[in-house]
Coordinates of C-alpha atoms in Angstrom, one line a residue:
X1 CA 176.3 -28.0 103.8
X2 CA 180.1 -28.7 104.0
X3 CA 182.1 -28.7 107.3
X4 CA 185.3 -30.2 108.8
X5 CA 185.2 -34.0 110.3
X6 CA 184.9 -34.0 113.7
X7 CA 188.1 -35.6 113.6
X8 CA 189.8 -32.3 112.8
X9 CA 187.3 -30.6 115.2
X10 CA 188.8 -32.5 117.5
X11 CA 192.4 -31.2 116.8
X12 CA 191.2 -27.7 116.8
X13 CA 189.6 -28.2 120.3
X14 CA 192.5 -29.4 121.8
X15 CA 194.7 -27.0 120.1
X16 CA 192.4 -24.1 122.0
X17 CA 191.3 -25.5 124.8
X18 CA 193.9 -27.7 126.4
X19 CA 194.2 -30.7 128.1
X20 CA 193.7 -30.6 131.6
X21 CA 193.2 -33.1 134.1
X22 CA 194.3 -36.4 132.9
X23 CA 194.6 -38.1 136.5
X24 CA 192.6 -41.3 137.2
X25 CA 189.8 -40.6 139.8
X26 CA 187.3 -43.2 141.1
X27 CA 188.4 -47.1 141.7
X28 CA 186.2 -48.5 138.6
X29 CA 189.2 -50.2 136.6
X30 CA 189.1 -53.3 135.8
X31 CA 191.3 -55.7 137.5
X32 CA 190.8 -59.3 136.4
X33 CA 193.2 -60.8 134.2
X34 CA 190.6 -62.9 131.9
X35 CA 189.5 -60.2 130.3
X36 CA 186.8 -60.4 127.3
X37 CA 187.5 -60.6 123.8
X38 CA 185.9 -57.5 123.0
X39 CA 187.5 -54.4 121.6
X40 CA 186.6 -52.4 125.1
X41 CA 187.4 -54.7 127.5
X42 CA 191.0 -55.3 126.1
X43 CA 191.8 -51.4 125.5
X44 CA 193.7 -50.0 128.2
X45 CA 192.5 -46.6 128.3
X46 CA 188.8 -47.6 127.5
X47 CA 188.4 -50.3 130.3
X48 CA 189.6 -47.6 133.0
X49 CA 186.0 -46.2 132.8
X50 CA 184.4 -49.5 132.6
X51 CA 181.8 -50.2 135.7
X52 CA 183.0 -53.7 134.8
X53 CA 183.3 -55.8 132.0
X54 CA 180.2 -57.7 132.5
X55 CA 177.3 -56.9 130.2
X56 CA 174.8 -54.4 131.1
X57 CA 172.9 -55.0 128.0
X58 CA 173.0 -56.7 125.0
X59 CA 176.4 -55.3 123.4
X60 CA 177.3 -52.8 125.7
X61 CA 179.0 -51.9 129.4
X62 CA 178.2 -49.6 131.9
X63 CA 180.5 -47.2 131.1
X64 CA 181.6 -44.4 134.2
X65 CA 183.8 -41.5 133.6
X66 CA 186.3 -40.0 135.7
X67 CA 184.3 -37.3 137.0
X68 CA 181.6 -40.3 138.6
X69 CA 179.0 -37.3 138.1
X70 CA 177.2 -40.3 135.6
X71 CA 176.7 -43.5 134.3
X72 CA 176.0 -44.6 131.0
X73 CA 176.1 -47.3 128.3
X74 CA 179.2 -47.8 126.2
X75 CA 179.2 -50.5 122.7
X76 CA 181.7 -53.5 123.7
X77 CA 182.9 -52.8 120.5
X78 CA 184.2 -49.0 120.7
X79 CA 187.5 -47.7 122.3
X80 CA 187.9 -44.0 123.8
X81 CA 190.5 -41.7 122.5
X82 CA 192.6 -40.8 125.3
X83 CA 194.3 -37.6 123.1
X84 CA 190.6 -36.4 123.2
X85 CA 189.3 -37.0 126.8
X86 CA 189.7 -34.1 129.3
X87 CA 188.0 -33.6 132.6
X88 CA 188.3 -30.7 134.9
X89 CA 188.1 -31.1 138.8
X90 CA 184.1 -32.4 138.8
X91 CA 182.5 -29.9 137.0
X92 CA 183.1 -30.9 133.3
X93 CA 184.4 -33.3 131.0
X94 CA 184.5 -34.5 127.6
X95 CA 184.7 -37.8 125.9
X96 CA 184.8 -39.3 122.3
X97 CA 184.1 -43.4 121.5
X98 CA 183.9 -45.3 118.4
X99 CA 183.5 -48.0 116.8
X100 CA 181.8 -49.8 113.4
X101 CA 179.9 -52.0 111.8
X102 CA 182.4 -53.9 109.4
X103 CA 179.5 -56.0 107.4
X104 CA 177.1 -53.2 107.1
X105 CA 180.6 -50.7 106.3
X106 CA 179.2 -47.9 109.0
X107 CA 181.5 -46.5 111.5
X108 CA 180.4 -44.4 114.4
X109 CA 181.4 -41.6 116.8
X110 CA 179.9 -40.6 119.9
X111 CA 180.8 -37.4 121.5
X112 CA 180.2 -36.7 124.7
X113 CA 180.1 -33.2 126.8
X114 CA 179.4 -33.0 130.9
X115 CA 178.8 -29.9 132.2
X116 CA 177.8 -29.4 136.3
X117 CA 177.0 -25.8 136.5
X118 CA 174.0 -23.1 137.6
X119 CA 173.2 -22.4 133.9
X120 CA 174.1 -25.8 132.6
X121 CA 170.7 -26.1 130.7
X122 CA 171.3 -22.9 128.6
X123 CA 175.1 -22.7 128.4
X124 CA 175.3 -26.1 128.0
X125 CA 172.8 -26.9 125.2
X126 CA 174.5 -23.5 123.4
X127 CA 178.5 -25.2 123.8
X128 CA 176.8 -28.6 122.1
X129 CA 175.4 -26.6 119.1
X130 CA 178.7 -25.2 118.7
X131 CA 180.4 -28.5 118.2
X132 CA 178.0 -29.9 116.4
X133 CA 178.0 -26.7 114.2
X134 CA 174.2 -27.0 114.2
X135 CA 172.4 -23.7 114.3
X136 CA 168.7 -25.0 113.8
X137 CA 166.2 -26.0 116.5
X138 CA 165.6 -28.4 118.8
X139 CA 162.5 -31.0 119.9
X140 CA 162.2 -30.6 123.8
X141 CA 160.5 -33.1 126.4
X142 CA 160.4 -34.6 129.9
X143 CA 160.8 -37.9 131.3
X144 CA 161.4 -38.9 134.9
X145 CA 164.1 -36.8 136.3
X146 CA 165.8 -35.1 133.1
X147 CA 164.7 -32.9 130.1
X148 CA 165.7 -34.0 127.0
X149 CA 166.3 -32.1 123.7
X150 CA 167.0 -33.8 120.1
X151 CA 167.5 -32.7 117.1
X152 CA 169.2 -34.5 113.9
X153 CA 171.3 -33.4 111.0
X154 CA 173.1 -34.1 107.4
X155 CA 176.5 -32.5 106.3
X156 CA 178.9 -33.4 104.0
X157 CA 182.9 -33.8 105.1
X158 CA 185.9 -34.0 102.6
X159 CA 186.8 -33.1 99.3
X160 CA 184.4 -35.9 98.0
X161 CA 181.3 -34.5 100.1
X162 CA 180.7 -37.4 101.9
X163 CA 177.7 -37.5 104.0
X164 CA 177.8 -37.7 107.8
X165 CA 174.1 -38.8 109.5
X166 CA 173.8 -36.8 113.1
X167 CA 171.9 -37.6 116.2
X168 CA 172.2 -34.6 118.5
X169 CA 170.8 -35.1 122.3
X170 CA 171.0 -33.2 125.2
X171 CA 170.3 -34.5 128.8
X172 CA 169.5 -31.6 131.7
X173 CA 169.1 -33.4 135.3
X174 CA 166.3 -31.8 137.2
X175 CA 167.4 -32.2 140.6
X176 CA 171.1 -30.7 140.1
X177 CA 172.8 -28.9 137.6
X178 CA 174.6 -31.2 135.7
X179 CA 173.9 -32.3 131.8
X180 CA 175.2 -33.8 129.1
X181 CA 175.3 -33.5 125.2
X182 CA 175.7 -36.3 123.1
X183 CA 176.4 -36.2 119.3
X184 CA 175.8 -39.4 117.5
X185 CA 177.4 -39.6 113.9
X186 CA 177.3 -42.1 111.0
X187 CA 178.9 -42.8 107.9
X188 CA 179.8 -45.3 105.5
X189 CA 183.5 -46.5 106.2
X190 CA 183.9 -46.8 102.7
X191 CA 182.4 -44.0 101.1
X192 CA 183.1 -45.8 97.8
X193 CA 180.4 -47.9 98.5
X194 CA 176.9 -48.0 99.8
X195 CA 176.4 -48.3 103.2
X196 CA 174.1 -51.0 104.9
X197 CA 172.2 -48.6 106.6
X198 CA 168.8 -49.7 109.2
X199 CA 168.0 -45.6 110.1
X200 CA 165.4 -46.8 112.2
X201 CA 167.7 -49.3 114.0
X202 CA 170.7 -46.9 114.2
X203 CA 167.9 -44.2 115.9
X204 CA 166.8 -46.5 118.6
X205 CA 170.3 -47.3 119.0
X206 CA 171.0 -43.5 119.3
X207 CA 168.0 -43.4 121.9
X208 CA 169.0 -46.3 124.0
X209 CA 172.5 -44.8 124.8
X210 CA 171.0 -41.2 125.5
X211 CA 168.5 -43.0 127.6
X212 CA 171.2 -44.6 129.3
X213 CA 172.4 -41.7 131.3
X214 CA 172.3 -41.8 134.9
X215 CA 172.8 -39.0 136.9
X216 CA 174.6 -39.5 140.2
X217 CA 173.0 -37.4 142.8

């Protein structure tokens, strides 16, 4: 099916919902001034949720938002969008990174969506099906401390239909009621051309960050 880019999503969003709550809370920005060459480190925005810009894994920080409800893993190669990000008190926030793969011509998006409520399992599974405009179903399971649903999905953006690949995740903690939905997309950067595409690398990928989540009790 056709939809809108999450780009103008994005618009729309901020258009009805507002920003609110830009103010910088924790102490986890970065302070050195030999910073890394990578595209994280030297954003200003991005590194102000950077745990630090030593390497947590292979490619990526440990990336801590505003709201220090969680921890996760960011690529050293994306940068935040600061018109995007909005956090309320400590109860919810939102987030969107990307970055891309100039040899393989794939660029990525990652949103984000915390929610720290009494029906955050429901209410919040339903708000990330709305963004991700997906109405289908979803694969549920258990590991450790969280339940985790997934689900993936194909539309087409643009006057020249161009696909857009979809991870869709969603994280509940068991021992509080926070969660978080993340919504993984892929598409070639030049839609003229074919993309380099590894699915089954770009899925563990998708899994490693969703894994990533730490819950901060």
């Amino acid at each position: 099916m056709k939809r809108l880019p999450m780009t103008i999503l994005i618009v729309f969003t901020i258009l009805i919902v507002g920003c609110t709550g830009m103010e910088k809370v924790g102490d986890n920005e970065e302070t050195t001034t030999d910073l890394p060459d990578t595209i994280a480190a030297q954003d200003e925005f991005t590194r102000t949720f950077l745990v630090s810009t030593e390497e947590v894994a292979e490619g990526h920080y440990a990336f801590k938002p505003w709201t220090e409800a969680y921890t996760m893993w960011i690529p050293v190669d994306a940068t935040l969008d600061s018109t995007f990000y909005e956090k309320r008190e400590k109860h919810f926030e939102r987030f969107l990174y990307a970055w891309e793969e100039e040899e393989e011509n794939i660029s990525y998006l990652l949103y984000g969506l915390f929610e720290e409520r009494p029906d955050s399992e429901k209410v919040g599974l339903d708000h990330l099906s709305f963004y991700a405009k997906y109405e289908g179903n979803y694969e549920r399971f258990e590991e450790g401390d969280n339940i985790f649903y997934y689900t993936n999905d194909i539309f087409e953006v643009g006057e020249n239909s161009i696909p857009v690949y979809a991870h869709i995740g969603f994280i509940k903690h068991k021992k509080s009621d926070k969660s978080i939905g993340i919504i993984y997309e892929r598409n070639c950067s030049d839609w003229t051309t074919n993309c380099n595409a590894d699915t089954k690398r770009i899925e563990d990928h998708f899994w490693k960050l969703v894994k990533s989540v730490k819950f901060v009790d």
